[in-house]
CSV table of C-alpha atoms in Angstrom, one decimal:
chain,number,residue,atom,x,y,z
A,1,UNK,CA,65.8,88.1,118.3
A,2,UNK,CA,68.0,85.5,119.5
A,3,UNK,CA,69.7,85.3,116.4
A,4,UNK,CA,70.3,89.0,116.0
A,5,UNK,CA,71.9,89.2,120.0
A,6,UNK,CA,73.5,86.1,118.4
A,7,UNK,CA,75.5,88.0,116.0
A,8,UNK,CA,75.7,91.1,118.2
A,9,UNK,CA,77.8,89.2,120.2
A,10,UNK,CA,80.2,87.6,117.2
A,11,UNK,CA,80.7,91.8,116.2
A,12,UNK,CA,81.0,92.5,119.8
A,13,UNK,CA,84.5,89.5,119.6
A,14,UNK,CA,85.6,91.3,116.9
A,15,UNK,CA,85.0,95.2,118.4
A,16,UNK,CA,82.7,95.8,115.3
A,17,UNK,CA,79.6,96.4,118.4
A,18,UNK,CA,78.9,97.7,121.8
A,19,UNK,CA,76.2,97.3,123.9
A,20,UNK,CA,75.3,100.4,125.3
A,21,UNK,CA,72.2,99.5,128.4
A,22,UNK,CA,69.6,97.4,128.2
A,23,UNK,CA,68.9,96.6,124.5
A,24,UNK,CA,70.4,98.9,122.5
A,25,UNK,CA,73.8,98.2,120.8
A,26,UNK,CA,75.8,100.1,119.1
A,27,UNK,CA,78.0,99.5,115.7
A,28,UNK,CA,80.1,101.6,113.8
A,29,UNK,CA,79.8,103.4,110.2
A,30,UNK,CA,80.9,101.7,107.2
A,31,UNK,CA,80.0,98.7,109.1
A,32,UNK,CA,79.5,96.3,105.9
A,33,UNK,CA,83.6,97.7,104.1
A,34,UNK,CA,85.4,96.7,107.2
A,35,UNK,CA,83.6,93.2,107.5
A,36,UNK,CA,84.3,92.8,103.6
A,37,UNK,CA,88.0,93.6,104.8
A,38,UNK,CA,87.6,90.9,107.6
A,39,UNK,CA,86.7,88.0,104.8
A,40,UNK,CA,89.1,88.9,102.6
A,41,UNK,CA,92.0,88.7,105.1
A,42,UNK,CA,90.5,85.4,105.8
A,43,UNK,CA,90.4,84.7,102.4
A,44,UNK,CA,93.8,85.5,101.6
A,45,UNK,CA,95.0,83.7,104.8
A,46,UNK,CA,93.4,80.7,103.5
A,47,UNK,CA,95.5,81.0,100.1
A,48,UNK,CA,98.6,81.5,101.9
A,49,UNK,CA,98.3,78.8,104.1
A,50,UNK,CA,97.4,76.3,101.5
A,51,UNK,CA,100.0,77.5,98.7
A,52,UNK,CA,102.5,77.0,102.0
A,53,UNK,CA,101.7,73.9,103.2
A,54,UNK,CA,102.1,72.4,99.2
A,55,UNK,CA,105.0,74.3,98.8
A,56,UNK,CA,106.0,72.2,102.3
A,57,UNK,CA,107.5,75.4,103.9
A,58,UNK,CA,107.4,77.0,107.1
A,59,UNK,CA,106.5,80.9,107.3
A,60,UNK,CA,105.3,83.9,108.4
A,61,UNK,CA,102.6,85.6,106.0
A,62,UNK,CA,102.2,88.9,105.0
A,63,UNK,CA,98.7,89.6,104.9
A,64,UNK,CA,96.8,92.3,103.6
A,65,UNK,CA,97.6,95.4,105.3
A,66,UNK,CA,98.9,99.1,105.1
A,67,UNK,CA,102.6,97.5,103.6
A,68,UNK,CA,101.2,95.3,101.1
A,69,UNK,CA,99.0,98.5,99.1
A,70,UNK,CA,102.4,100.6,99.5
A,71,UNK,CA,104.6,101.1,96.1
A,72,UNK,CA,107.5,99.0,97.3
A,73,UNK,CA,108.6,96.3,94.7
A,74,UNK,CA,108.8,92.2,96.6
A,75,UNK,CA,110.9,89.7,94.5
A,76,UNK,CA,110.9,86.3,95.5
A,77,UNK,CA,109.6,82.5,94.1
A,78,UNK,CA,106.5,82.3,92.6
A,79,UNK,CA,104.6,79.5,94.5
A,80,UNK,CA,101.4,79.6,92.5
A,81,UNK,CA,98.9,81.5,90.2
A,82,UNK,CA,95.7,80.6,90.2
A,83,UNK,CA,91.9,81.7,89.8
A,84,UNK,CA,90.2,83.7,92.7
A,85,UNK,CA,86.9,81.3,92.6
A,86,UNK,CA,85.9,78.2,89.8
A,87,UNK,CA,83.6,81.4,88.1
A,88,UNK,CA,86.1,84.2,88.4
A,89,UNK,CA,88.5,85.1,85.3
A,90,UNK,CA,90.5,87.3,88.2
A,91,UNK,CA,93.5,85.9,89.4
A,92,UNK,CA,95.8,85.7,92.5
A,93,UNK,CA,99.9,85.3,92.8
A,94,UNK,CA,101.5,83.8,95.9
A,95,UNK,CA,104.9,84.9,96.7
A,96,UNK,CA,107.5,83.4,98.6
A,97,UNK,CA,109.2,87.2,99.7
A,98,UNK,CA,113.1,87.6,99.9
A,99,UNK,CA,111.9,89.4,103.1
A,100,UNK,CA,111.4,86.3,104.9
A,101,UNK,CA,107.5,86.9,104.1
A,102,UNK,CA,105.0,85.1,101.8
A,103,UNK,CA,103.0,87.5,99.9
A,104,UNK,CA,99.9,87.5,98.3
A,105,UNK,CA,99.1,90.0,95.0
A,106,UNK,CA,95.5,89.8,93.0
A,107,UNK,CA,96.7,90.2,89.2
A,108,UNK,CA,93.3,91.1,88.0
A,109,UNK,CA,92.3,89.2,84.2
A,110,UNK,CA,95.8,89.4,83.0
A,111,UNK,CA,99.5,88.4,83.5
A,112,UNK,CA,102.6,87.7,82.4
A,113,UNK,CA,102.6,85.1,79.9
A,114,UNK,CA,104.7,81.9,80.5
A,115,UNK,CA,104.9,81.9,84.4
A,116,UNK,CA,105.4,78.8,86.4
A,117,UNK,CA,105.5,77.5,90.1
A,118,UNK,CA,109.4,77.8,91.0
A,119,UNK,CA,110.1,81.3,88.5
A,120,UNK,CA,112.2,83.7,90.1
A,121,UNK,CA,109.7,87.1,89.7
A,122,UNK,CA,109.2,90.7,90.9
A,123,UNK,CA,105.9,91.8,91.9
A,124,UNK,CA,105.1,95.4,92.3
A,125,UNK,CA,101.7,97.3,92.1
A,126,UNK,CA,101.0,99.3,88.7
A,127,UNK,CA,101.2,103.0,88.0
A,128,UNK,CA,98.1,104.4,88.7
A,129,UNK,CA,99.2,107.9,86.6
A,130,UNK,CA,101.2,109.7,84.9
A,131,UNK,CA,104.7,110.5,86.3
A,132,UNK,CA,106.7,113.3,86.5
A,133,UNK,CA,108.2,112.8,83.4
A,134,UNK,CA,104.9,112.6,81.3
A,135,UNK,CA,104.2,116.2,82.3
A,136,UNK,CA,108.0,117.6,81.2
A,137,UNK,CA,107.1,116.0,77.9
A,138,UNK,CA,103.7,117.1,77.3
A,139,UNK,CA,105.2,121.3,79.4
A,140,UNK,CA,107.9,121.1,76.5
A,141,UNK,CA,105.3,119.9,73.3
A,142,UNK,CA,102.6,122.3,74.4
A,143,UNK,CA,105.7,125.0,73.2
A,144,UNK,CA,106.3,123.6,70.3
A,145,UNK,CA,102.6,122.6,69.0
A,146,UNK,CA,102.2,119.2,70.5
A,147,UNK,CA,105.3,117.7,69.1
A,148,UNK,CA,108.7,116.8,70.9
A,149,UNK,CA,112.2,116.3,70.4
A,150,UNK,CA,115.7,116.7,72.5
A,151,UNK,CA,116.2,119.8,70.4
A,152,UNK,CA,113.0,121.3,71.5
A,153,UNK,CA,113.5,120.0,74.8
A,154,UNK,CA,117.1,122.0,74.9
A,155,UNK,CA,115.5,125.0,73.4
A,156,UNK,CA,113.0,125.2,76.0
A,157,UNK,CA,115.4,124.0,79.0
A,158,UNK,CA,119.0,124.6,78.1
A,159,UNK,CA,120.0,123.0,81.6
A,160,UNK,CA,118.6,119.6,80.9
A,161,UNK,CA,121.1,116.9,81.2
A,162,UNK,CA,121.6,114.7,78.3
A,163,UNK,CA,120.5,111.4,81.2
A,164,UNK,CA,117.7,113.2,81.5
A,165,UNK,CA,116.9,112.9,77.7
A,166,UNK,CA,117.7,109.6,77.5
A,167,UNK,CA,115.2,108.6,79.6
A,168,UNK,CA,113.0,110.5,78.3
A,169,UNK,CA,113.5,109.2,74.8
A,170,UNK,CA,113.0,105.4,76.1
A,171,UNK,CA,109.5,106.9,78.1
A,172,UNK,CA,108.5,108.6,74.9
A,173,UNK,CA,109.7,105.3,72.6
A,174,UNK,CA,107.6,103.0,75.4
A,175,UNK,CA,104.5,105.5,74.9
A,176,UNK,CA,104.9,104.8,70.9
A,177,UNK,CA,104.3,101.1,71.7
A,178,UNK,CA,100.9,101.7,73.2
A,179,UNK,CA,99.8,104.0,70.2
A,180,UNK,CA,100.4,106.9,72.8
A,181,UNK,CA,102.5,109.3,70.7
A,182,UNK,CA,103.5,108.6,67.1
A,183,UNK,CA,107.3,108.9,66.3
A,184,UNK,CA,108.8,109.9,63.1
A,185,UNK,CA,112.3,108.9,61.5
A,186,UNK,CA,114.0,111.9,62.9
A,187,UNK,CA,113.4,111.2,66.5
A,188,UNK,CA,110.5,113.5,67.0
A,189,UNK,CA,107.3,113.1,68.8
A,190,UNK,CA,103.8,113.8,67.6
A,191,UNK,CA,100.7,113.2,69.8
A,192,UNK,CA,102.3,114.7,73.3
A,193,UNK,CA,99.2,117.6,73.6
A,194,UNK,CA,96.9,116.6,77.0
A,195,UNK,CA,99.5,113.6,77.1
A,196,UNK,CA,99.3,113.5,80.9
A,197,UNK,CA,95.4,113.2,80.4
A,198,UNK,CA,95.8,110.3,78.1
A,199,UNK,CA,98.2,108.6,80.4
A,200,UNK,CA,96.6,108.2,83.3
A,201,UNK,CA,92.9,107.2,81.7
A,202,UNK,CA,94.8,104.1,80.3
A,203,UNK,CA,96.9,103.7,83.7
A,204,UNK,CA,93.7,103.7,85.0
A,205,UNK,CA,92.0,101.2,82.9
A,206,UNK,CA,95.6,99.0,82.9
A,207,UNK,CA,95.2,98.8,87.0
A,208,UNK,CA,91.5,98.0,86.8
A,209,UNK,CA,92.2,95.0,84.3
A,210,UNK,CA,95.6,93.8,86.2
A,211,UNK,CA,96.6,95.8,89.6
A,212,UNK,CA,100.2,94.0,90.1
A,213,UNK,CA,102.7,93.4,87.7
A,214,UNK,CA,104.5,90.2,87.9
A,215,UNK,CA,107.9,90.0,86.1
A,216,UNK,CA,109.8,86.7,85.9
A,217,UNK,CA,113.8,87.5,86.6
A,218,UNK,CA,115.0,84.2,86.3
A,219,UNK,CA,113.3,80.6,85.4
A,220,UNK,CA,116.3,79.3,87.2
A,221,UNK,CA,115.5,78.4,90.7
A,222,UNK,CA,118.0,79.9,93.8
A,223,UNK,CA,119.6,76.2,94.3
A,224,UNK,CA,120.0,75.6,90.5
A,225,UNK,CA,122.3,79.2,90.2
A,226,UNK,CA,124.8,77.8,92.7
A,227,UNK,CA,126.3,75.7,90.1
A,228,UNK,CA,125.3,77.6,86.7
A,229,UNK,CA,127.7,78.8,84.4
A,230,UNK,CA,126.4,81.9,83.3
A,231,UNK,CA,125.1,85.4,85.0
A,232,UNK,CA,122.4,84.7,87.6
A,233,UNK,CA,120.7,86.2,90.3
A,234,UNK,CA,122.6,85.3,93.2
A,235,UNK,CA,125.8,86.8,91.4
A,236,UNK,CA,124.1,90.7,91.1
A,237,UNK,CA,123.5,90.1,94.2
A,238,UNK,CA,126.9,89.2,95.7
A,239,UNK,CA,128.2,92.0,93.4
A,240,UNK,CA,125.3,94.6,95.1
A,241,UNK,CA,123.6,94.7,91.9
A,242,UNK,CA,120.2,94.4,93.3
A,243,UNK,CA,118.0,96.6,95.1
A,244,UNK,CA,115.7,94.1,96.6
A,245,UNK,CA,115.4,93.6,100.7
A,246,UNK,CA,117.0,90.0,101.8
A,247,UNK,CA,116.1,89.2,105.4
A,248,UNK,CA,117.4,87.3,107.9
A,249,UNK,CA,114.3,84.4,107.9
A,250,UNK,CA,112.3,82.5,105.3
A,251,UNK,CA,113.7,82.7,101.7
A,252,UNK,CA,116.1,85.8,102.3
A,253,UNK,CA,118.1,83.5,104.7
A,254,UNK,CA,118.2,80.6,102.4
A,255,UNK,CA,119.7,83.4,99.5
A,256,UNK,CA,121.8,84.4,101.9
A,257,UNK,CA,123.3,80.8,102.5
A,258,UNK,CA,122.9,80.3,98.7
A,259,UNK,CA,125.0,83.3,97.9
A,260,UNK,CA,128.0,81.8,99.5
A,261,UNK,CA,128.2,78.4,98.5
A,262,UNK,CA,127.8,80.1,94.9
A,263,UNK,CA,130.7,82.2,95.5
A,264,UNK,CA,132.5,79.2,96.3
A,265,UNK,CA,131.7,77.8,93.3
A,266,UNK,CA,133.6,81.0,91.3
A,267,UNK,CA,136.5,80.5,93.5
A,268,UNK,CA,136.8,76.9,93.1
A,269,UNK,CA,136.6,78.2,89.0
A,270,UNK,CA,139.1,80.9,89.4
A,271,UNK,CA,136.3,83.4,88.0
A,272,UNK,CA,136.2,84.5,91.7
A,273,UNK,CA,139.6,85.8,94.3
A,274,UNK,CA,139.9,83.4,97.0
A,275,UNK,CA,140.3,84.9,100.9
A,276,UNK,CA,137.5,87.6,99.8
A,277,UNK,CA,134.3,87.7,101.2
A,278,UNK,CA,131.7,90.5,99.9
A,279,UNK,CA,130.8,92.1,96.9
A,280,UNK,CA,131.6,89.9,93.5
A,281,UNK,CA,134.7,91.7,92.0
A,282,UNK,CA,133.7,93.0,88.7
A,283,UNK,CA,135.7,91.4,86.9
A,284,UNK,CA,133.9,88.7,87.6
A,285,UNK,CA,130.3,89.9,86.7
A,286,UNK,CA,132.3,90.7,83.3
A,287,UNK,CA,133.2,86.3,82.8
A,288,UNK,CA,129.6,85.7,83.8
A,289,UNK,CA,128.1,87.6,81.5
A,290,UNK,CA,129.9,86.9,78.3
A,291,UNK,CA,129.0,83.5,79.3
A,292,UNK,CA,125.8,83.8,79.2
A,293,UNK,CA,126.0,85.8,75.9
A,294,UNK,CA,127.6,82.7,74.7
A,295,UNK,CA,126.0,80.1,75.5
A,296,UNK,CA,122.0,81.8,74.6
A,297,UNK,CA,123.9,82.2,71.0
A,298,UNK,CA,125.4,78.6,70.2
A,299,UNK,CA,121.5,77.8,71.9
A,300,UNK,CA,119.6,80.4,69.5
A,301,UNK,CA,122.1,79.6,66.2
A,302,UNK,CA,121.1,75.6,66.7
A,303,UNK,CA,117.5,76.9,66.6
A,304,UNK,CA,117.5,79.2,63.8
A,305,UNK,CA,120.0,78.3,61.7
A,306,UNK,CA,121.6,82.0,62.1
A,307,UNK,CA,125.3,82.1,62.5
A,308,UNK,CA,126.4,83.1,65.8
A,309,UNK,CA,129.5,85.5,66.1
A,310,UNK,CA,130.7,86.5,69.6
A,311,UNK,CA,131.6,89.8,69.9
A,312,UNK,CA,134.8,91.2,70.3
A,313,UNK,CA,134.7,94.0,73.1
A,314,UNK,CA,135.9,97.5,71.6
A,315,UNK,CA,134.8,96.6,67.8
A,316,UNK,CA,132.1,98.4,66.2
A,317,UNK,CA,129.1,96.2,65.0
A,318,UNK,CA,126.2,97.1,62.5
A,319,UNK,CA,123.2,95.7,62.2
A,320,UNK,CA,119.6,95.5,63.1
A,321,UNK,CA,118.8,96.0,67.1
A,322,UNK,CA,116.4,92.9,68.5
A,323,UNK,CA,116.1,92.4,72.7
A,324,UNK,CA,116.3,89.3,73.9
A,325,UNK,CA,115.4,88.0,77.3
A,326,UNK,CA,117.4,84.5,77.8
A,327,UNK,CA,115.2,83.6,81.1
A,328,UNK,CA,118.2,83.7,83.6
A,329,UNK,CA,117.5,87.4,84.1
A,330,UNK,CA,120.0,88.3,81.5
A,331,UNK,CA,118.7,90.8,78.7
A,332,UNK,CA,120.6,91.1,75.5
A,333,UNK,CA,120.7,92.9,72.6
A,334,UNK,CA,120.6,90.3,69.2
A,335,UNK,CA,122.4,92.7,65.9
A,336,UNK,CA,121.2,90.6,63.5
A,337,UNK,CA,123.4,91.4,59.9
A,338,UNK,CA,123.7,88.9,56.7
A,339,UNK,CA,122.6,85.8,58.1
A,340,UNK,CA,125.0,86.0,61.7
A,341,UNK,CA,124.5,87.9,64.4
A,342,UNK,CA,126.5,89.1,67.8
A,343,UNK,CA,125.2,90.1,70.6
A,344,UNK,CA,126.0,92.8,73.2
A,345,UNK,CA,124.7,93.4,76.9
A,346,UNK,CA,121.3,95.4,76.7
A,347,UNK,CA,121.2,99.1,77.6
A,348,UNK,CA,118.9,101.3,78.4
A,349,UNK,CA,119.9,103.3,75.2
A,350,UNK,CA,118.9,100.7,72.8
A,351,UNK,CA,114.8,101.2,73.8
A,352,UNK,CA,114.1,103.1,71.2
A,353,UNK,CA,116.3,101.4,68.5
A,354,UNK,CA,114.3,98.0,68.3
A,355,UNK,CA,114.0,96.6,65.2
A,356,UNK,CA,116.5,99.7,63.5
A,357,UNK,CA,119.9,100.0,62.5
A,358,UNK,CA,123.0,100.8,64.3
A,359,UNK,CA,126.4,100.8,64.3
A,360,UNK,CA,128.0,100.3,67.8
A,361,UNK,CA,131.1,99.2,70.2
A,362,UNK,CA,130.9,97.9,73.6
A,363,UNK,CA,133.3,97.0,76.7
A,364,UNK,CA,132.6,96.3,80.1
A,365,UNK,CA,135.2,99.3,81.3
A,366,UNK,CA,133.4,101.9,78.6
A,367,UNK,CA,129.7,100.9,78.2
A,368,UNK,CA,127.7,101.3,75.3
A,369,UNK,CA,128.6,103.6,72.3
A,370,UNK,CA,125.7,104.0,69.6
A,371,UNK,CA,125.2,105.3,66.5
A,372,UNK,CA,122.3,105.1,64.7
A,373,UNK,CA,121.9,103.7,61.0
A,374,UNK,CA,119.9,103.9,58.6
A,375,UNK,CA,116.5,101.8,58.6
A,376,UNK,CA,115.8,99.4,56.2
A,377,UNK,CA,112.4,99.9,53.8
A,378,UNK,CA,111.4,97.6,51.5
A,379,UNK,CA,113.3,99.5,48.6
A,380,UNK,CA,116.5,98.4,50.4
């Protein structure tokens, strides 16, 4: 009896008990859930504080509450990844927040591949069903017999935008990937009856196996991009690029410092005006980023052995489509012809051409212009 007015008492501390008269106490329903929830914010505290005090940093944590299950994406530095308990295959991601917060996401048995203390990542909980866009497709296939195409698409909605179909094409071409929906050589799209079904049981079974996603955006730390010579972070962000929340505190005030002393750095290189404060001109994103293009080629030619020819902006370009991720949070395009190959910024446009032919131009003024070539089978 002692024991149990013992831990009466402890629930009573933590309002989880009441003692109503004499003996008789009373507890609330669902009892057993909210003292789960109690360890695991002491569990998670207890991760926090420890990756912290490695990390040798001072700040406030985010712990598990209404904001950290809500949609909204957190970028910052990865502090560490590591297993939820010596038996456990699950495991956990400790953020460093650009919001001046260090957060705490459980990836489940899976992850990105290649991530290290110090990466500059996203992390963002995953789709849990299908979006709006999956039931468009499968409302327009259900017309046609379960197949899809922009031409059906139009036929059935003459007022859809050709943006709109565009994204649609790079859902459709991401859905082809998992063995969703099969695509032919004329851009049309079997498999799309009960799509929105299909969807959501493997969204379903993708959040059970890993409930976050963790993408790196750059390998290169915040104090390394002051003095790079390519595109980094800190430049989409002086040019208001990004869409991420910088506080005031903690890691968003060190960026904010950061982003300064980098725009410095362009001035003192003439790639930024001097006497300006703000957003980076964009003529300036425009020097960045064919440096970057440049110097990920004379790096990928050394390793391959593939000529690399930079590309002239305004010239058209044919060639085989390959994406490439150069780990500064630039993407590219690689159009791999005869042994050489150019590259070009990567566009959205491209998702659906990977590994296929095209012929295309691009500028920094005019953007992308595409057409598609011919694939190559084994006869050619």
């Amino acid at each position: 009896r002692e024991h149990y007015q013992a831990r009466l008492r402890f629930l009573e501390s933590h309002g989880l008990a009441e003692p109503v008269g004499g003996t008789l106490w009373q507890v609330p329903s669902g009892l057993t859930e909210r003292l789960a929830a109690l360890e695991r914010r002491d569990v998670v505290a207890a991760r926090i504080e420890q990756a912290v005090s490695v990390a040798g940093l001072e700040r406030v944590a985010a712990l598990p509450d209404e904001r950290e299950q809500s949609p909204r994406a957190v970028t910052g530095k990865l502090l560490v990844i590591a297993r939820n308990d010596e038996l456990s295959d699950r495991l956990h991601a400790i953020i460093d927040g650009l919001d001046g917060r260090v957060h705490h996401y459980e990836l489940g048995s899976r992850h990105t591949a290649g991530l290290e203390p110090g990466d500059f990542v996203q992390a963002k909980p995953r789709a849990r069903g299908a979006s709006r866009m999956d039931r468009v497709i499968e409302n327009v296939a259900n017309s046609y017999g379960g197949t899809y195409s922009a031409t059906y698409h139009r036929e059935h909605d003459p007022t859809v935008s050709n943006k709109d179909l565009g994204l649609i094409r790079n859902r459709l071409t991401a859905l082809s990937r998992q063995s969703l929906v099969l695509m032919d050589d004329h851009e049309r799209f079997d498999g799309c009856t009960d799509l929105v079904r299909r969807v959501e049981e493997v969204a379903a079974r993708n959040a059970k196996l890993s409930p976050t996603m963790l993408l790196r955006i750059d390998t290169m730390s915040l104090e390394a991009q002051v003095s790079a010579q390519g595109l980094t972070w800190l430049d989409r962000h002086l040019a208001g690029e990004t869409s991420q929340q910088v506080g005031y505190s903690g890691l968003g005030g060190e960026a904010r410092e950061l982003a300064q002393q980098r725009r410095a750095v362009l001035v003192a290189r003439g790639i930024a005006q001097a006497g300006r404060s703000g957003a980076l001109e964009p003529q300036a994103i425009e020097k960045l980023q064919i440096q970057s293009m440049h110097d990920y080629g004379r790096a990928y030619a050394g390793e391959s052995g593939i000529a690399y020819v930079p590309y002239q902006p305004g010239k058209e370009v044919t060639g085989k489509v390959m994406p490439v991720n150069d780990g500064h949070g630039s993407v590219f395009a690689r159009i791999e012809y005869a042994r050489q190959f150019t590259l070009v910024p990567w566009s959205r446009d491209l998702e659906g051409m990977r590994a296929r032919q095209v012929t295309l131009s691009w500028s920094f003024s005019r953007g992308l212009q595409m057409t598609r070539g011919r694939d190559l089978g084994l006869s050619r």
